[in-house]
CSV table of C-alpha atoms in Angstrom, one decimal:
chain,number,residue,atom,x,y,z
D,1,MET,CA,-49.9,66.8,48.7
D,2,ASN,CA,-48.8,63.7,50.8
D,3,LEU,CA,-50.2,60.4,48.6
D,4,GLN,CA,-51.0,58.1,50.9
D,5,LEU,CA,-50.3,54.0,50.1
D,6,SER,CA,-54.2,53.4,49.0
D,7,ASP,CA,-54.3,56.2,46.8
D,8,ILE,CA,-51.2,55.5,45.2
D,9,ILE,CA,-52.6,51.8,44.7
D,10,ILE,CA,-56.3,53.2,43.5
D,11,LEU,CA,-54.0,55.0,41.0
D,12,LEU,CA,-52.6,52.1,39.3
D,13,LEU,CA,-55.7,50.1,39.8
D,14,ILE,CA,-57.8,53.1,37.4
D,15,SER,CA,-54.6,52.1,35.0
D,16,ALA,CA,-54.4,48.9,34.8
D,17,VAL,CA,-58.5,48.7,33.9
D,18,ALA,CA,-57.6,51.6,31.8
D,19,TYR,CA,-54.8,50.4,29.7
D,20,ALA,CA,-57.2,46.3,30.0
D,21,TRP,CA,-59.8,47.9,28.2
D,22,TRP,CA,-57.6,50.4,25.7
D,23,GLN,CA,-55.9,46.4,24.6
D,24,ASN,CA,-59.0,45.0,24.7
D,25,SER,CA,-60.7,47.5,21.7
D,26,SER,CA,-57.1,47.4,20.0
D,27,ILE,CA,-57.9,44.0,19.6
D,28,ARG,CA,-61.1,44.2,19.0
D,29,GLU,CA,-60.6,46.4,15.6
D,30,GLN,CA,-58.1,43.6,14.8
D,31,ALA,CA,-60.3,41.0,14.7
D,32,LEU,CA,-62.7,43.4,13.1
D,33,ILE,CA,-60.7,43.8,9.9
D,34,ASN,CA,-59.6,40.2,9.7
D,35,ALA,CA,-62.4,39.0,9.4
D,36,LYS,CA,-63.7,41.2,6.8
D,37,LYS,CA,-60.6,40.2,5.1
D,38,HIS,CA,-61.4,36.5,5.7
D,39,CYS,CA,-65.1,36.8,4.5
D,40,GLU,CA,-63.8,38.9,1.1
D,41,SER,CA,-61.2,36.2,0.6
D,42,LEU,CA,-64.0,33.3,0.4
D,43,ASN,CA,-66.0,35.8,-1.3
D,44,LEU,CA,-68.9,36.3,1.8
D,45,GLN,CA,-70.2,39.1,3.0
D,46,LEU,CA,-69.7,40.0,6.2
D,47,LEU,CA,-73.0,40.6,8.2
D,48,GLU,CA,-73.8,44.2,9.9
D,49,GLU,CA,-69.7,44.6,9.9
D,50,SER,CA,-69.1,44.1,13.5
D,51,VAL,CA,-67.5,41.1,15.9
D,52,ALA,CA,-69.1,40.6,19.1
D,53,GLY,CA,-66.9,39.6,22.2
D,54,ALA,CA,-68.1,35.8,22.9
D,55,GLU,CA,-64.6,34.8,25.5
D,56,TRP,CA,-62.2,36.2,27.4
D,57,ARG,CA,-59.7,34.2,30.0
D,58,PRO,CA,-56.1,33.8,30.8
D,59,THR,CA,-54.2,30.7,29.3
D,60,TRP,CA,-51.1,29.4,30.2
D,61,ASN,CA,-49.0,29.8,26.4
D,62,HIS,CA,-44.7,28.5,26.8
D,63,GLY,CA,-44.6,29.9,30.2
D,64,GLU,CA,-46.3,32.9,30.0
D,65,ILE,CA,-50.5,33.9,30.5
D,66,LYS,CA,-52.0,35.4,28.1
D,67,ILE,CA,-56.0,36.2,27.6
D,68,LYS,CA,-57.6,34.4,24.6
D,69,ARG,CA,-60.7,36.1,23.2
D,70,THR,CA,-62.7,34.8,21.2
D,71,TYR,CA,-65.0,37.0,18.9
D,72,ARG,CA,-68.2,35.9,17.0
D,73,PHE,CA,-69.8,37.3,13.8
D,74,GLU,CA,-72.2,36.4,11.1
D,75,PHE,CA,-71.7,36.3,7.4
D,76,SER,CA,-73.5,35.3,4.3
D,77,SER,CA,-72.9,33.4,1.2
D,78,SER,CA,-75.7,34.2,-0.7
D,79,GLY,CA,-77.4,37.0,0.7
D,80,ILE,CA,-80.1,35.4,2.1
D,81,ALA,CA,-78.8,32.8,4.7
D,82,ARG,CA,-76.9,33.3,8.1
D,83,TYR,CA,-73.7,31.7,9.4
D,84,GLN,CA,-71.8,32.2,12.2
D,85,GLY,CA,-68.3,32.6,12.5
D,86,LYS,CA,-65.5,32.8,15.4
D,87,ILE,CA,-61.7,34.3,15.2
D,88,SER,CA,-59.5,33.6,18.0
D,89,TYR,CA,-57.0,35.5,19.5
D,90,LEU,CA,-54.2,34.9,21.6
D,91,GLY,CA,-52.6,37.7,23.0
D,92,ASN,CA,-52.6,40.3,20.2
D,93,GLN,CA,-52.2,37.3,18.4
D,94,LYS,CA,-55.1,35.5,15.4
D,95,ILE,CA,-54.5,32.0,15.7
D,96,ASP,CA,-57.5,31.1,14.4
D,97,VAL,CA,-61.1,31.8,12.1
D,98,TRP,CA,-63.8,29.1,11.8
D,99,LEU,CA,-66.5,29.5,9.9
D,100,SER,CA,-70.1,27.1,10.1
D,101,PRO,CA,-71.0,24.6,7.3
D,102,HIS,CA,-72.4,27.1,4.1
D,103,ASP,CA,-73.5,27.0,0.8
D,104,PHE,CA,-71.2,28.3,-1.6
């Protein structure tokens, strides 16, 4: 079996896409767990038990290119009103959690 250069490149591209998808799924799972913990610590309810990808962009950070990911979620303080929240990651490190103003 002779592999051509184009075959190797295609295999590398498929591998890179699979790795990126796996890494993104892993960080999304972390975002969901951290959003739940953050809401619980403030006695808030995470609605629909989910986070949704809102932004994904490459960023230059301390001499390295890292991916900045932002996930949105909804929470409630009373069980009636819905509020927006965001959790951001740089690479696989959580950098920020933002909650919209809400009633306690």
